[in-house]
Coordinates of C-alpha atoms in Angstrom, one line a residue:
X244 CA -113.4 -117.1 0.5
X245 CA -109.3 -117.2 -0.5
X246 CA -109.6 -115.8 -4.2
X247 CA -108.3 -118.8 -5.9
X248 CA -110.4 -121.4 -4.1
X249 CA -111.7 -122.6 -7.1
X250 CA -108.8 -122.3 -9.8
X251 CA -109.7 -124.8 -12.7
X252 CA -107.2 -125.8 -15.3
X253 CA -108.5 -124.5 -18.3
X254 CA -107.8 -125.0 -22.3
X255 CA -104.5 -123.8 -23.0
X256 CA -105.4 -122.0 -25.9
X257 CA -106.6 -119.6 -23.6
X258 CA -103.3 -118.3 -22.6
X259 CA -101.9 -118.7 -19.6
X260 CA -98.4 -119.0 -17.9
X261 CA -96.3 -118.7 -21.6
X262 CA -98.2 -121.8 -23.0
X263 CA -98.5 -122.5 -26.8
X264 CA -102.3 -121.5 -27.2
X265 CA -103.0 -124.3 -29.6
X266 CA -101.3 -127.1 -27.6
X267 CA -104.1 -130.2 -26.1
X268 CA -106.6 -129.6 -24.4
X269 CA -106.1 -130.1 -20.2
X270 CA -107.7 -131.8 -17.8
X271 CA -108.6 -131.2 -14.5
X272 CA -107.8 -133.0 -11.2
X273 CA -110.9 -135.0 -11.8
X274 CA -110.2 -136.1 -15.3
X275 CA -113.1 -134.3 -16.6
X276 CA -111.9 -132.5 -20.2
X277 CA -111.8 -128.8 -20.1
X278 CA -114.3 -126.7 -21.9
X279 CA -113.8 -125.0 -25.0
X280 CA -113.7 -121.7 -24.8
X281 CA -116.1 -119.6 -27.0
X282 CA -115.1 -115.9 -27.9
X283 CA -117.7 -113.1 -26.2
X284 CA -120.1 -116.3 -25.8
X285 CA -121.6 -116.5 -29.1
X286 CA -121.3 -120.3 -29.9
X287 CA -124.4 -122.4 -30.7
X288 CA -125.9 -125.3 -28.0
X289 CA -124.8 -127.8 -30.2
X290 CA -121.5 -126.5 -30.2
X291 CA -121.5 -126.4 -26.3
X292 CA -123.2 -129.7 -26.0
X293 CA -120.1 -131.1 -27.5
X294 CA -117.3 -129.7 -24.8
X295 CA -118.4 -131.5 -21.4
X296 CA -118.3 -129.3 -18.5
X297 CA -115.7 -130.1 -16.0
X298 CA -116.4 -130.5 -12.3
X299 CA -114.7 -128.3 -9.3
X300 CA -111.4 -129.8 -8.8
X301 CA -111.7 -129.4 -4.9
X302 CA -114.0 -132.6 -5.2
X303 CA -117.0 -130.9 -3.3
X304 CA -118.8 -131.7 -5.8
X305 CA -119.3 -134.5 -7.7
X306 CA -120.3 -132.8 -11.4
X307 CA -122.2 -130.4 -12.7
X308 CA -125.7 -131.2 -13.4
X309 CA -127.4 -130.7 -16.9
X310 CA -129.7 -128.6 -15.3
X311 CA -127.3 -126.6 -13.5
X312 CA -125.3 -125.8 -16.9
X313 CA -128.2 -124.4 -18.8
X314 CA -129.1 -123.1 -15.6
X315 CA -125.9 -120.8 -16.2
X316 CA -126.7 -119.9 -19.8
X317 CA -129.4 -117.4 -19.6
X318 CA -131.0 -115.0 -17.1
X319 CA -127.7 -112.4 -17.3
X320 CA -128.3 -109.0 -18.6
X321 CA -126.6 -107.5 -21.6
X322 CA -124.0 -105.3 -19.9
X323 CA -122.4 -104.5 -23.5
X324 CA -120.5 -100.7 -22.5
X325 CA -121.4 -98.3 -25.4
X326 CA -120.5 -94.8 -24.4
X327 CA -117.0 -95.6 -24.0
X328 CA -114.8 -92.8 -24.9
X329 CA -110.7 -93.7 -25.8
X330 CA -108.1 -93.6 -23.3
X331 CA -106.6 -90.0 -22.4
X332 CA -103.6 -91.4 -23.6
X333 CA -104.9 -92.9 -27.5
X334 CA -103.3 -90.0 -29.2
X335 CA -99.8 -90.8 -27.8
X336 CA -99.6 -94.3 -28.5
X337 CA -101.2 -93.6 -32.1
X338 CA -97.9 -91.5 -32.3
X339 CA -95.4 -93.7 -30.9
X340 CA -97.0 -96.7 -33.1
X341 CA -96.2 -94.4 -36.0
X342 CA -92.4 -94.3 -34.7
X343 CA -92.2 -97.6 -34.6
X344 CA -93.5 -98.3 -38.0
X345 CA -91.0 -96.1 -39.7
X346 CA -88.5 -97.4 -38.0
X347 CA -89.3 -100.9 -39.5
X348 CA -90.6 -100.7 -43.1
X349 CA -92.2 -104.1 -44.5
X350 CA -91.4 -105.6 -41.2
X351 CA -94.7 -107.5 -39.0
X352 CA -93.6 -106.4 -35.5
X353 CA -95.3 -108.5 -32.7
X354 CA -95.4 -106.9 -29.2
X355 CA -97.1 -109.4 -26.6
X356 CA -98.5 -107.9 -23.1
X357 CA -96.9 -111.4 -20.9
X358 CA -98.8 -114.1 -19.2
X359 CA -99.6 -114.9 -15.9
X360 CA -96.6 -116.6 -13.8
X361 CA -97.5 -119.4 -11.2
X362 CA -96.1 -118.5 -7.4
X363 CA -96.8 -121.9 -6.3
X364 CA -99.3 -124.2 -7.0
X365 CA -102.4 -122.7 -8.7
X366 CA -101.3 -119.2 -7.4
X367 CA -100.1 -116.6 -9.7
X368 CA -98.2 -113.3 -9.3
X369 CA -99.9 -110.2 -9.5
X370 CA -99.9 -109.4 -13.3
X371 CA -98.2 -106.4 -14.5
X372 CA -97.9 -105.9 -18.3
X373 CA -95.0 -105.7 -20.4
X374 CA -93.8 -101.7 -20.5
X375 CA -93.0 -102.1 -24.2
X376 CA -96.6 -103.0 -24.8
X377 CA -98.3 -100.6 -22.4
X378 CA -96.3 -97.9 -24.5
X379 CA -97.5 -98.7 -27.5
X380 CA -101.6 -99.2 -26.7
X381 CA -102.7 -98.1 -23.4
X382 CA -103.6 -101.3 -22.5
X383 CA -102.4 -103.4 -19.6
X384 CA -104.5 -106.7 -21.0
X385 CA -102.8 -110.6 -19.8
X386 CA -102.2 -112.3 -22.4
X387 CA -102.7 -109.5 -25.2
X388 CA -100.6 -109.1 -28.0
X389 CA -99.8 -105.9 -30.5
X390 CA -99.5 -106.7 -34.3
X391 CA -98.2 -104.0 -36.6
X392 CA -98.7 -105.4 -40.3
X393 CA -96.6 -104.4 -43.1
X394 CA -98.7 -102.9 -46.0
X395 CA -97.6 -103.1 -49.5
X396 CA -97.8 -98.9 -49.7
X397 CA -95.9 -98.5 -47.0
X398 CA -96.5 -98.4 -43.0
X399 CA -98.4 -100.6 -40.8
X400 CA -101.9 -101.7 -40.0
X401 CA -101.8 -102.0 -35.9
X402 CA -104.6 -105.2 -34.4
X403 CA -104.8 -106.0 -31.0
X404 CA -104.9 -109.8 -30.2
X405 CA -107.4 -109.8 -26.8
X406 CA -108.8 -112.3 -24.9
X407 CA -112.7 -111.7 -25.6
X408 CA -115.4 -112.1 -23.1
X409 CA -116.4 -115.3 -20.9
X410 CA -118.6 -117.7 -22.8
X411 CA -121.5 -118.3 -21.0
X412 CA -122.9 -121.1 -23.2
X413 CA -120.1 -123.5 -22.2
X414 CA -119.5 -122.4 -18.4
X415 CA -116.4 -121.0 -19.0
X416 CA -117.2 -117.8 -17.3
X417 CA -117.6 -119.3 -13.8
X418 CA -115.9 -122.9 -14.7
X419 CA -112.8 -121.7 -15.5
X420 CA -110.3 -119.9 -12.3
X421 CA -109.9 -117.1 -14.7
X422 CA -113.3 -117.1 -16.1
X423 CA -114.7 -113.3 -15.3
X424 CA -117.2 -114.6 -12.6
X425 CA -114.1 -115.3 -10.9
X426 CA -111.6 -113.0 -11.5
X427 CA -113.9 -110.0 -13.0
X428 CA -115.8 -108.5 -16.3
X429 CA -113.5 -108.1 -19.3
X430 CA -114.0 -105.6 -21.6
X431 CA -115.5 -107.0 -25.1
X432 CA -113.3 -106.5 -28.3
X433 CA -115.8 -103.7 -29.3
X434 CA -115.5 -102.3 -25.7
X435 CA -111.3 -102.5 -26.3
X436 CA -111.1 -100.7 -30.0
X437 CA -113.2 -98.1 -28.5
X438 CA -110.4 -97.9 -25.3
X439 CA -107.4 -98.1 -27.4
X440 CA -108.1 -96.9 -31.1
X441 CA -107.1 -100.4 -32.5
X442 CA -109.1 -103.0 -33.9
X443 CA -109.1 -105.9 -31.9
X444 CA -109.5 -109.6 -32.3
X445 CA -109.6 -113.1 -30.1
X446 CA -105.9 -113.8 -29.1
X447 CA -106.8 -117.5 -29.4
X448 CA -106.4 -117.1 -32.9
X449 CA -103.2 -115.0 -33.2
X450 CA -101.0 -117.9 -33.6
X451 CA -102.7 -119.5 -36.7
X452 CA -103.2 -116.1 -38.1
X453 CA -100.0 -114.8 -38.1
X454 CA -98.2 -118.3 -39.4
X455 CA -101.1 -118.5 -42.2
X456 CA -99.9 -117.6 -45.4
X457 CA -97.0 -116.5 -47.3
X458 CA -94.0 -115.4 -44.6
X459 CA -93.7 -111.9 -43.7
X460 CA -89.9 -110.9 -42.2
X461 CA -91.2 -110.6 -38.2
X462 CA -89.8 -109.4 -35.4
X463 CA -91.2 -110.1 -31.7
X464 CA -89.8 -108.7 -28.2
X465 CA -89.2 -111.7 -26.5
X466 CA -89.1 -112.6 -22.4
X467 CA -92.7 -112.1 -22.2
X468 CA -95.0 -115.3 -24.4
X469 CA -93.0 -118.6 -24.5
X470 CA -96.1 -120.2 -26.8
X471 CA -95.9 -117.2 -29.2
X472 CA -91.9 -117.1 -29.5
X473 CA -91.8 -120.9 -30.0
X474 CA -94.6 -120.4 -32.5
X475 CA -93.2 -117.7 -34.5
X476 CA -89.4 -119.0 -34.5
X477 CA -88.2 -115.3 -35.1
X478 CA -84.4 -114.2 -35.2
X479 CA -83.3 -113.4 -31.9
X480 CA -80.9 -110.8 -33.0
X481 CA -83.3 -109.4 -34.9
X482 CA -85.8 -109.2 -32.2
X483 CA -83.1 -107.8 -30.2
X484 CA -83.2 -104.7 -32.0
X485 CA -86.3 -104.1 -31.7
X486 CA -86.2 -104.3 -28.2
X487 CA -83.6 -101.4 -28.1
X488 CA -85.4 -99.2 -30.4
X489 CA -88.4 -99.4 -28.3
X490 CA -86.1 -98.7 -25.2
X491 CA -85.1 -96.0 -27.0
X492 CA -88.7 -94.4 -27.8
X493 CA -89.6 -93.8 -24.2
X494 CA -86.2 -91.5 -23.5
X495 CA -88.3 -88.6 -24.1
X496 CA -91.1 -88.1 -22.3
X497 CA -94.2 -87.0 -24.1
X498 CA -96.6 -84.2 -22.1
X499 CA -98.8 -86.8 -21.2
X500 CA -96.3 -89.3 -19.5
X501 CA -94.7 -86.1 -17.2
X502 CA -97.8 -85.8 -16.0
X503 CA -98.0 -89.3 -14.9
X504 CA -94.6 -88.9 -13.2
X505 CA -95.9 -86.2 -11.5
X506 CA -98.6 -87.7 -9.6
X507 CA -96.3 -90.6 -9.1
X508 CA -94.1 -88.5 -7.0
X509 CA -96.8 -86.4 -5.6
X510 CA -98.4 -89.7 -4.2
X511 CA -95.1 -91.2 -3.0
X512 CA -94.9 -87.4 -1.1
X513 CA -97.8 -88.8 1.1
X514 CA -96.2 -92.1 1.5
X515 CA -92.8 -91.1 2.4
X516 CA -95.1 -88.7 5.0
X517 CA -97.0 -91.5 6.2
X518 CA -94.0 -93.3 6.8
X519 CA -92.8 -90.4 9.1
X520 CA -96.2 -90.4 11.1
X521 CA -96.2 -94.6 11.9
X522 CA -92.2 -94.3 13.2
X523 CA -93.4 -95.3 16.3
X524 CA -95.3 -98.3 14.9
X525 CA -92.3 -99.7 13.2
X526 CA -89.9 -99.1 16.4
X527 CA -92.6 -101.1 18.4
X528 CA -92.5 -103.7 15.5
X529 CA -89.8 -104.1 12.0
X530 CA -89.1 -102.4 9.3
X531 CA -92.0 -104.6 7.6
X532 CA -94.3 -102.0 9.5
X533 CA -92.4 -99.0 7.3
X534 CA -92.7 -100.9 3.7
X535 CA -96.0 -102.3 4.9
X536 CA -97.4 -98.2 5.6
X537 CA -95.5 -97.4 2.2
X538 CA -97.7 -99.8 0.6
X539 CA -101.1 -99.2 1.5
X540 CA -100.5 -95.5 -0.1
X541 CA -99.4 -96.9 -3.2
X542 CA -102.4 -99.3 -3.2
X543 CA -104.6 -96.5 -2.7
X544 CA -103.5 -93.7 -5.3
X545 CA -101.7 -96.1 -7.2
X546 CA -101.3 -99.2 -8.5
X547 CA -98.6 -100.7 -7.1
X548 CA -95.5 -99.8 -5.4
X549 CA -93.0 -99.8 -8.5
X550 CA -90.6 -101.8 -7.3
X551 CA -89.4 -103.7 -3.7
X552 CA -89.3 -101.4 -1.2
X553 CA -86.2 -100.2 1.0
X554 CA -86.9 -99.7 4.3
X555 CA -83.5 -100.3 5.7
X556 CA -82.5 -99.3 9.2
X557 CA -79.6 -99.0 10.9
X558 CA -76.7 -101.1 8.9
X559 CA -79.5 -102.7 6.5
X560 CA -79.0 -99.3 4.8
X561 CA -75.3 -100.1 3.6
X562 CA -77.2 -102.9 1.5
X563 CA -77.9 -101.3 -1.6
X564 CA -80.9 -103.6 -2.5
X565 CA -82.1 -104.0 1.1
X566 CA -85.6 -106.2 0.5
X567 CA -86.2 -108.4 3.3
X568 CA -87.1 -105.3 5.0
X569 CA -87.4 -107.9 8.8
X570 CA -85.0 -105.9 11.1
X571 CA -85.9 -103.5 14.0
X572 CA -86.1 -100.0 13.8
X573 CA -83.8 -98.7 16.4
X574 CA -83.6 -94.8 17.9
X575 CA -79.9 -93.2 17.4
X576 CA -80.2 -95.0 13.9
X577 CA -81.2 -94.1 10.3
X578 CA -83.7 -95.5 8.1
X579 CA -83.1 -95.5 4.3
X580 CA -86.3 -95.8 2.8
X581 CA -85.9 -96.1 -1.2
X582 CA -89.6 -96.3 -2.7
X583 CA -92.0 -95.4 -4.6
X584 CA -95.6 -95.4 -6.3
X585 CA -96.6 -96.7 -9.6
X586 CA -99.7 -94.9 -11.0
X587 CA -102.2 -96.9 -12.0
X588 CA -101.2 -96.1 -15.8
X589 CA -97.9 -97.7 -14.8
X590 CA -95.4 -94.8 -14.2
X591 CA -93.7 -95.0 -11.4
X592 CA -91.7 -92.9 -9.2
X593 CA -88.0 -93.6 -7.3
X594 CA -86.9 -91.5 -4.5
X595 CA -85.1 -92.0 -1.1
X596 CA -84.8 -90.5 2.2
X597 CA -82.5 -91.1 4.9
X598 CA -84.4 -90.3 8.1
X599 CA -83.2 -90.3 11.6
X600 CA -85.5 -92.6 13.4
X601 CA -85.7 -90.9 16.9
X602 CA -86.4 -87.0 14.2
X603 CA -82.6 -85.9 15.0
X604 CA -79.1 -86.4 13.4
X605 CA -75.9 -87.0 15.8
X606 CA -73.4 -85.1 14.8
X607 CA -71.5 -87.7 13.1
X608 CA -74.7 -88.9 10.7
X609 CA -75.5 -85.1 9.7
X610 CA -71.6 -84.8 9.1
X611 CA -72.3 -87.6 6.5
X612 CA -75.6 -87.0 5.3
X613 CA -75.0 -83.5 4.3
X614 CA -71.8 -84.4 2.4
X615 CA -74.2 -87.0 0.1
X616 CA -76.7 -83.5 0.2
X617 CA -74.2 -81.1 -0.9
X618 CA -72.8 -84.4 -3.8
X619 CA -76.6 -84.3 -4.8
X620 CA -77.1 -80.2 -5.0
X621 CA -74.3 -80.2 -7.5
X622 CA -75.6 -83.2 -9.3
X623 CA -79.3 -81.4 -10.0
X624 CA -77.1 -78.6 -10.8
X625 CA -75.2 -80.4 -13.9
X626 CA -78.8 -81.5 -15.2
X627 CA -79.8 -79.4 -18.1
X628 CA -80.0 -79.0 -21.6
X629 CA -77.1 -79.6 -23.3
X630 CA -75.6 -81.4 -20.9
X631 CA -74.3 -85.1 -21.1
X632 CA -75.9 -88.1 -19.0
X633 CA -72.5 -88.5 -17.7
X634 CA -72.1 -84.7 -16.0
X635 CA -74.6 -85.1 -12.5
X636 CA -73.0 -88.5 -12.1
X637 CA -69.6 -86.7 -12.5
X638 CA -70.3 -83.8 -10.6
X639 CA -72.0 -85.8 -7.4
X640 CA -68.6 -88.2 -7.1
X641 CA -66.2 -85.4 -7.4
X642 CA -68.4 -83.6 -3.9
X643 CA -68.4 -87.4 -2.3
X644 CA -64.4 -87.5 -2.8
X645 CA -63.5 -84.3 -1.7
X646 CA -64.7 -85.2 1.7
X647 CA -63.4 -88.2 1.9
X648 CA -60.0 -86.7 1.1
X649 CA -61.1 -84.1 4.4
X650 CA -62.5 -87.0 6.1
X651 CA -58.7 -88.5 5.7
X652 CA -60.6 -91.6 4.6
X653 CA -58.3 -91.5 1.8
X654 CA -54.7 -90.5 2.4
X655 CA -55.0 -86.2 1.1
X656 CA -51.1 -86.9 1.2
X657 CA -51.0 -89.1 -1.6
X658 CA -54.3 -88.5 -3.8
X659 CA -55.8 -85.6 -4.7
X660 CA -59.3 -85.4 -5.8
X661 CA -58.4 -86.1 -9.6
X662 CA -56.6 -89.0 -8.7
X663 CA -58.9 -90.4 -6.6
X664 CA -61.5 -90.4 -9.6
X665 CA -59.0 -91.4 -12.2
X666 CA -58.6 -95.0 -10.0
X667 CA -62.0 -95.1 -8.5
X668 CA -60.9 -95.5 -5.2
X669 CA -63.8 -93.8 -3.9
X670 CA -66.5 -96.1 -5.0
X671 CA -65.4 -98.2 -1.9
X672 CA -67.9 -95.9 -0.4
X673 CA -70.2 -94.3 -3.2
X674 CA -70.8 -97.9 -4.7
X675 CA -73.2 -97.3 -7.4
X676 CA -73.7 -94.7 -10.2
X677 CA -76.0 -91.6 -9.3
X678 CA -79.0 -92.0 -11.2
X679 CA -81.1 -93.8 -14.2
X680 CA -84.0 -93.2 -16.5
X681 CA -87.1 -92.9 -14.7
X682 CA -90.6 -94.0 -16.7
X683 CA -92.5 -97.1 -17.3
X684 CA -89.6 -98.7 -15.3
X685 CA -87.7 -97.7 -12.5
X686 CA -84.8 -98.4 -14.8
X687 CA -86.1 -97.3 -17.5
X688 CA -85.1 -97.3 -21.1
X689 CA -82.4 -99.9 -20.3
X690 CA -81.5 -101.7 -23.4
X691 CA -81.2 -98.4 -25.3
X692 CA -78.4 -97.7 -27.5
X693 CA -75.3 -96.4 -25.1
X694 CA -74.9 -93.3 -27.8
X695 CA -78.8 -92.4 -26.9
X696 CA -78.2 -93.0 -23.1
X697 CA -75.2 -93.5 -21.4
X698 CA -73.2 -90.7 -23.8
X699 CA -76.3 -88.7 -24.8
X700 CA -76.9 -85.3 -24.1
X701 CA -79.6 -84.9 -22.3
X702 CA -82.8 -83.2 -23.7
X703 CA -85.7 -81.7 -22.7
X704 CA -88.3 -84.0 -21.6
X705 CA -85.6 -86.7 -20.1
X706 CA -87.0 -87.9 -16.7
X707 CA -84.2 -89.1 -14.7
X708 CA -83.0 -89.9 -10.9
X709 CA -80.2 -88.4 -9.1
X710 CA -79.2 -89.9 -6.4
X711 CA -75.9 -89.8 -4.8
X712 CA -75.0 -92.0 -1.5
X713 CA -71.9 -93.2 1.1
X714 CA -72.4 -96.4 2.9
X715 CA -69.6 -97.5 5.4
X716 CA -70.4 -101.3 6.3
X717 CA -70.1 -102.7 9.2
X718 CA -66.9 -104.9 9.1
X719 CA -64.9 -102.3 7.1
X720 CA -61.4 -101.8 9.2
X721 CA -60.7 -99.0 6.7
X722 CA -62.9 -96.3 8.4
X723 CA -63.1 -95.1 12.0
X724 CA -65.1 -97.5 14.2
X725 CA -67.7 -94.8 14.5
X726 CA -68.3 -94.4 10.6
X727 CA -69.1 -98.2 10.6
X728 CA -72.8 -99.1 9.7
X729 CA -74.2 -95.7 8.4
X730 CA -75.3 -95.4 5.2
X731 CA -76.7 -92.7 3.7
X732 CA -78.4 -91.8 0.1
X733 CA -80.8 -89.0 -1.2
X734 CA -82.7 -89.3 -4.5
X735 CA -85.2 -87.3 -6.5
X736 CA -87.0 -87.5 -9.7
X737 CA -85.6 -84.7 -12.4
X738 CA -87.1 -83.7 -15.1
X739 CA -85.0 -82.2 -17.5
X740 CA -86.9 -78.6 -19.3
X741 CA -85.9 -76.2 -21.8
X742 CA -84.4 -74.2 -19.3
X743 CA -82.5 -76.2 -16.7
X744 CA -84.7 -79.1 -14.4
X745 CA -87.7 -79.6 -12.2
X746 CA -87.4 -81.2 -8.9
X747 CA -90.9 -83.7 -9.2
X748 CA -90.4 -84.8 -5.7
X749 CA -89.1 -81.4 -4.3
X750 CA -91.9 -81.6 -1.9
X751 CA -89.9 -83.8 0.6
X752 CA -87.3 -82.2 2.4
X753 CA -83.7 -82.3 1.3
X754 CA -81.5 -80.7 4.0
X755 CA -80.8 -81.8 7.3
X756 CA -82.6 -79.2 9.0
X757 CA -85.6 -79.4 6.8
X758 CA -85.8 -83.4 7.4
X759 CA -86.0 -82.7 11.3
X760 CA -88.4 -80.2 11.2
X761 CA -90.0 -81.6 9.1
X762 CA -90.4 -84.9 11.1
X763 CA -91.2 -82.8 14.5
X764 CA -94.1 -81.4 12.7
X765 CA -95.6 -84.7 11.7
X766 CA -94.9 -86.4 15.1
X767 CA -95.2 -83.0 17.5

C-alpha cells in the first residue's frame, strides 16, 4: 500500500504546509468537515460527538459508521514512555540556549522547526527540520516551534510548542494522513520535556498564546512557518539579525557536534567505497547507479545524504553542481563524485573524489589531478590556529596558477603568478572558492557576520572543507583539445585543533597512486 493512499485534509490548526493554525476549518473531497483535533486524546464524548468524522476521500467508502468510530476509541493500550532519559546532546543545547539569551536581553525569540512542503498533489517532501532549531533543542519535530521568553530578572524561560499525541476520541489518529496510525507514534509532551529538557506545550495553541497579552519586542527566524510569521508581523530586519547571530553560534564546534562530524565522514568512507566496488554496475547502467549505491549507505548509517549528490562522469564533472546524475559511465573517463552522509542527528559530511572509472589515470588526467592534489596539500597546510579563513583558499589558487603558468595555459611571458591572482585570470579554470563551513549544513554558518567568517581567524573547533579543483569544459578553444572535458576536484572535511588540523575523511585516499591501489583492491 503507497504510504499516502489515504491522505485526508485535516484542520489547519494542525499545522501543515506554512498555514495559519487558527485559519477555517477544511474539508475533505467529500465535503464532510474535518475533525477537531484533541491534544494527547483527552477530550470528552460530548466534545467528540460534536466534530463529525469525515469519510476516506478515495470514495471507497461511503462514511464512517457510528459504530466503527467508537469502535476506534478504546481497546489501545497505554503506551505512555516513562524511562526516557534526555538526549546525549540536552547539555549543549541548554548551553547554546543560554547564548542566545544573552545575546538578546528582554527580547521573546521564536525559532519554528518548518512545515511540511507539498511535492505534488497530497505528496510531501521528506521533512528535514530547520538547522537553527535543531541547534538549539535536539529536536527535529514538523511543525514545532522554540520560545525563549523574556523574564523581568533577566534571561529567558525556553517552551517548546509540539504537536501532542493523536486523539483517539475523535479519529484523528487514523482519520487524518498525518494522524500517527498513519504516519507513526509521536512522542507525548511529557515524553518530549523528558527528550529535550524543555517544557513543552500543544503547538495549536502557540499563536493565541504568544499574541495574548501586553506586546513583548519579538524576533522570529523567518523562511520556515508562513502562518506563524504572518501571525506575529515581526520586523524583518530585526529578525534578520537574529538569523546571523544564530549562524554565528554554530562556527565553533562544541565536543559533541565533532563527534557527529566524525561518524559523518566515517560513514561516507563506506559509501565513497561502495561506490568503488558497484563501478561495474554503473558502467553497465548511469551515473544514477553511482548516487543510487551512495544513497543506500547514507540511508542505512544515516539519515540522509546531506545534500544532492555528484556523480559526474566524464565532462558532467566540469559542471560544478552536476545533479541530474543520467549520463553513462564511460572507461578512459573520470567520475567526480561529491557526497556525503547526514547523521541521523543532522550533521553532515562533504567530500569528493575524482576516480578513474576503468582504476587508472592517463597520463594527461594524473598530470591534472595531481596539480588540484598538490593545490589541496598546501591548502590543509595553511589551516591552523591563528590562521585567517582566507589563507587555504589563498594558498590552494596560488599551486592551481603556477601550473597553469607551466601548463602555458596562461601566457608565463606576460603574467607571473602574482599577476595572475591579482586579475583572477585563473578562475577561468579553478571556478569556485576552496572550501566552506561544514556542520548542520553543508554550507554552514552562512549568514554569519563576514568579520566572524569570511575575515576571521580561524580557531580551534572550526570544521571546514577544503577543496581545490580545475575543470576545462568541453567547448573551451583556450586549452589544448586534449585538456577539454576533464575536470577534476578533491575535498576533505578539516577540523581545525589547538595544534594545526585533523583530516576527518583522511581514510579515503588522496594521491594518485593511493586512489589506484586503492581501487584494484576493492575490484581485484
Amino acid at each position: 500500500m503507497g504510504a499516502t493512499a489515504a491522505r485526508v485534509v485535516s484542520r489547519s490548526d494542525a499545522p501543515r504546509g506554512g498555514g495559519n493554525r487558527k485559519e477555517a476549518t477544511n474539508v475533505t473531497e467529500d465535503r464532510t468537515p474535518a475533525v477537531a483535533e484533541n491534544p494527547e486524546g483527552t477530550g470528552t464524548d460530548e466534545e467528540a460527538a460534536e466534530q463529525p468524522i469525515k469519510a476516506r476521500k478515495n470514495g471507497l467508502y461511503d462514511g464512517v459508521s457510528d459504530e466503527l468510530a467508537e469502535s476506534m476509541k478504546s481497546g489501545w493500550a497505554d503506551t505512555e514512555l516513562h524511562d526516557l532519559q534526555p538526549v546525549e546532546q540536552a547539555s549543549y543545547t541548554a548551553a547554546r540556549r543560554a547564548a542566545l539569551s544573552a545575546a538578546f536581553p528582554g527580547e521573546r525569540l521564536v525559532v519554528p522547526a518548518g512545515n511540511l512542503r507539498t511535492r505534488a498533489n497530497d505528496t510531501e517532501y521528506s521533512f528535514r527540520a530547520a538547522s537553527e532549531y535543531v541547534h538549539l533543542t535536539g529536536d527535529q519535530t514538523q511543525d514545532a516551534v522554540l520560545v525563549l521568553n523574556p523574564l523581568a530578572a533577566g534571561g529567558h524561560d525556553a517552551v517548546l510548542y509540539l504537536l501532542p499525541r493523536s486523539n483517539r476520541e475523535n479519529g484523528e489518529f487514523w482519520l487524518d494522513g498525518q494522524g500517527e496510525l498513519w504516519v507513526g507514534r509521536r512522542h507525548s509532551l511529557t515524553e518530549a520535556e523528558r527528550l529535550l529538557g524543555v517544557p513543552a506545550r500543544d503547538v495549536r495553541e502557540a499563536v493565541e498564546e504568544l499574541t495574548a497579552g501586553t506586546a513583548v519586542p519579538t524576533r522570529l527566524v523567518r523562511g520556515y512557518d508562513a502562518g506563524l510569521e504572518g501571525a506575529l508581523g515581526t520586523d524583518e530586519e530585526r529578525d534578520e539579525e537574529l538569523r546571523v547571530f544564530l549562524s554565528g553560534l554554530r562556527l565553533v564546534k562544541d565536543a559533541w557536534e565533532i563527534e557527529q562530524l566524525r561518524a559523518a565522514c566515517d560513514a561516507t568512507v563506506n559509501g565513497f567505497t561502495d561506490v568503488v566496488r558497484e563501478l561495474d554496475r554503473a558502467k553497465a547502467t548511469s551515473e544514477r547507479w553511482i548516487e543510487g549505491t551512495f544513497w543506500r549507505r547514507a540511508r542505512v548509517e544515516g539519515n540522509d545524504v546531506g545534500y544532492g549528490t555528484i556523480a559526474a562522469a566524464g565532462p558532467h564533472a566540469t559542471t560544478l553542481h552536476w545533479v541530474r546524475n543520467d549520463g553513462d559511465v564511460r572507461p578512459g573517463e573520470l567520475l567526480l563524485l561529491d557526497a556525503g552522509v547526514e547523521t541521523s542527528t543532522l550533521y553532515t559530511a562533504d567530500v569528493t573524489r575524482t576516480l578513474p572509472i576503468n582504476g587508472t589515470f592517463t597520463p594527461l588526467q594524473r598530470k591534472i589531478y595531481d596539480a588540484v592534489y598538490e593545490a589541496q596539500q598546501a591548502g590543509i597546510a595553511a589551516v591552523k590556529p591563528g590562521g585567517r579563513f582566507r589563507d587555504f583558499h589563498d594558498a590552494a589558487q596560488r599551486v592551481l596558477a603556477e601550473h597553469l603558468l607551466a601548463w602555458g595555459l596562461l601566457d608565463p611571458a606576460v603574467y607571473d603568478v602574482a599577476k595572475v591572482l591579482e586579475l583572477g585570470l585563473q578562475r577561468r579554470w579553478t571556478l569556485h572558492g576552496t572550501g566552506h563551513m561544514l556542520g548542520l549544513d553543508v554550507h554552514d554558518c552562512a549568514h554569519a557576520r563576514r568579520e566572524q567568517y569570511v575575515d576571521a581567524e580561524l580557531v580551534p573547533g572550526m570544521c571546514l572543507t577544503v577543496e581545490p579543483g580545475l575543470y576545462f569544459q568541453l567547448d573551451d578553444l583556450t586549452v589544448p583539445e586534449e585538456y577539454r572535458g576533464i575536470g577534476v576536484r578533491i575535498e576533505d572535511d578539516i577540523l581545525v585543533t589547538e595544534t594545526g588540523n585533523e583530516n576527518l575523511s583522511a581514510a579515503l585516499p588522496r594521491t594518485s597512486a593511493d586512489v589506484e591501489a586503492w581501487m584494484a583492491a576493492l575490484n581485484g
